[in-house]
């Protein structure tokens, strides 16, 4: 059977893109989301993480498994780490094939975690059903939120680290982004990021 014949038989998974700047909490968020999807909804999930590649050595740390220890031990979860290997757009070469394999293996949800990205690395948007941008309370003035690019492509904005000493700053950041979203045109007319 040809590769395209196999693809035609694959059941469709929900594809979720997760992006945000380095250190925003992408891996911690994915572990919490993955556990919720498995434990509360009984779903089988795959997580495809992309880590930056060193321009000097060509190596990559691939450290996401250390931040998703509980999820990595769950038999209903699969986590695959890949280096960017010089690819642009926040993803890696071969990501499309990895998604197809996860769909073929019967995963209900495939989560794609991009390398920590800025305003221009948004290739994952075209691969996903929903694109989630994580925002840190330490980076959220309203002018940043008004910038085009990754913000206007997001379906869901999540302010992370809403606990401890950062709780007040997280609430302020949330309010600033809600205000900034009023000036942005939604990607699809029937949906507005909140």
Steps between C-alpha positions, in 0.01 A plus 500: 500500500632846414569764761196697380280192534602472864434871555149463358418236763623703797245627748533874558664617821452844652819699442596759762793738452664646810744788470656770712832653590770289669428452870129588479399155625410311182610159631332550838178609328509201264551257787196643684290503181608148407416361843157667483427357155603150608356484852179703464414424138661160442688616190826370358748781426826552314732792570751607237751744648754701305817623665756748367819374338836655587648703214847411634481125571185399311378328818179540694418450869157338446410573862119494481469148644651622826216756525227251406599207721150395608361523149797309354425204729132482403424212257238717321762764416781506249764774501750548220769764515664631182768763435435782253815401309504842338133504397321834523147583609519348851460138380726229358533322167296183512231640729227426244606135483513477880144635519380245243664216696335615824162519328555154352588365845159613624588796720191713566697821551840595360664794679781678316727709722710741298848613583468821706397749234467868427262694278598342166537126566145379449518202260309288753183708448432337163539150647254532788130507573565738788804715569570598860747774591638500854584839652711571804389757761849643487463596130155650468461868439215595273727625219656156471151354468410733216789375282386305199643164401463217743233677708248537219546136397420365847171328578565490873720716725610359835673706768724261691652507847182632663609410852711617791667838461402522131123471554435877495729550199325213316159661556632835374653329195169327430314832513755666270471226237118501518512873432750458215292228332223754434725655235578176316309335220420134582649230276153353449184712527320259733778485762678759710793427733424557868 
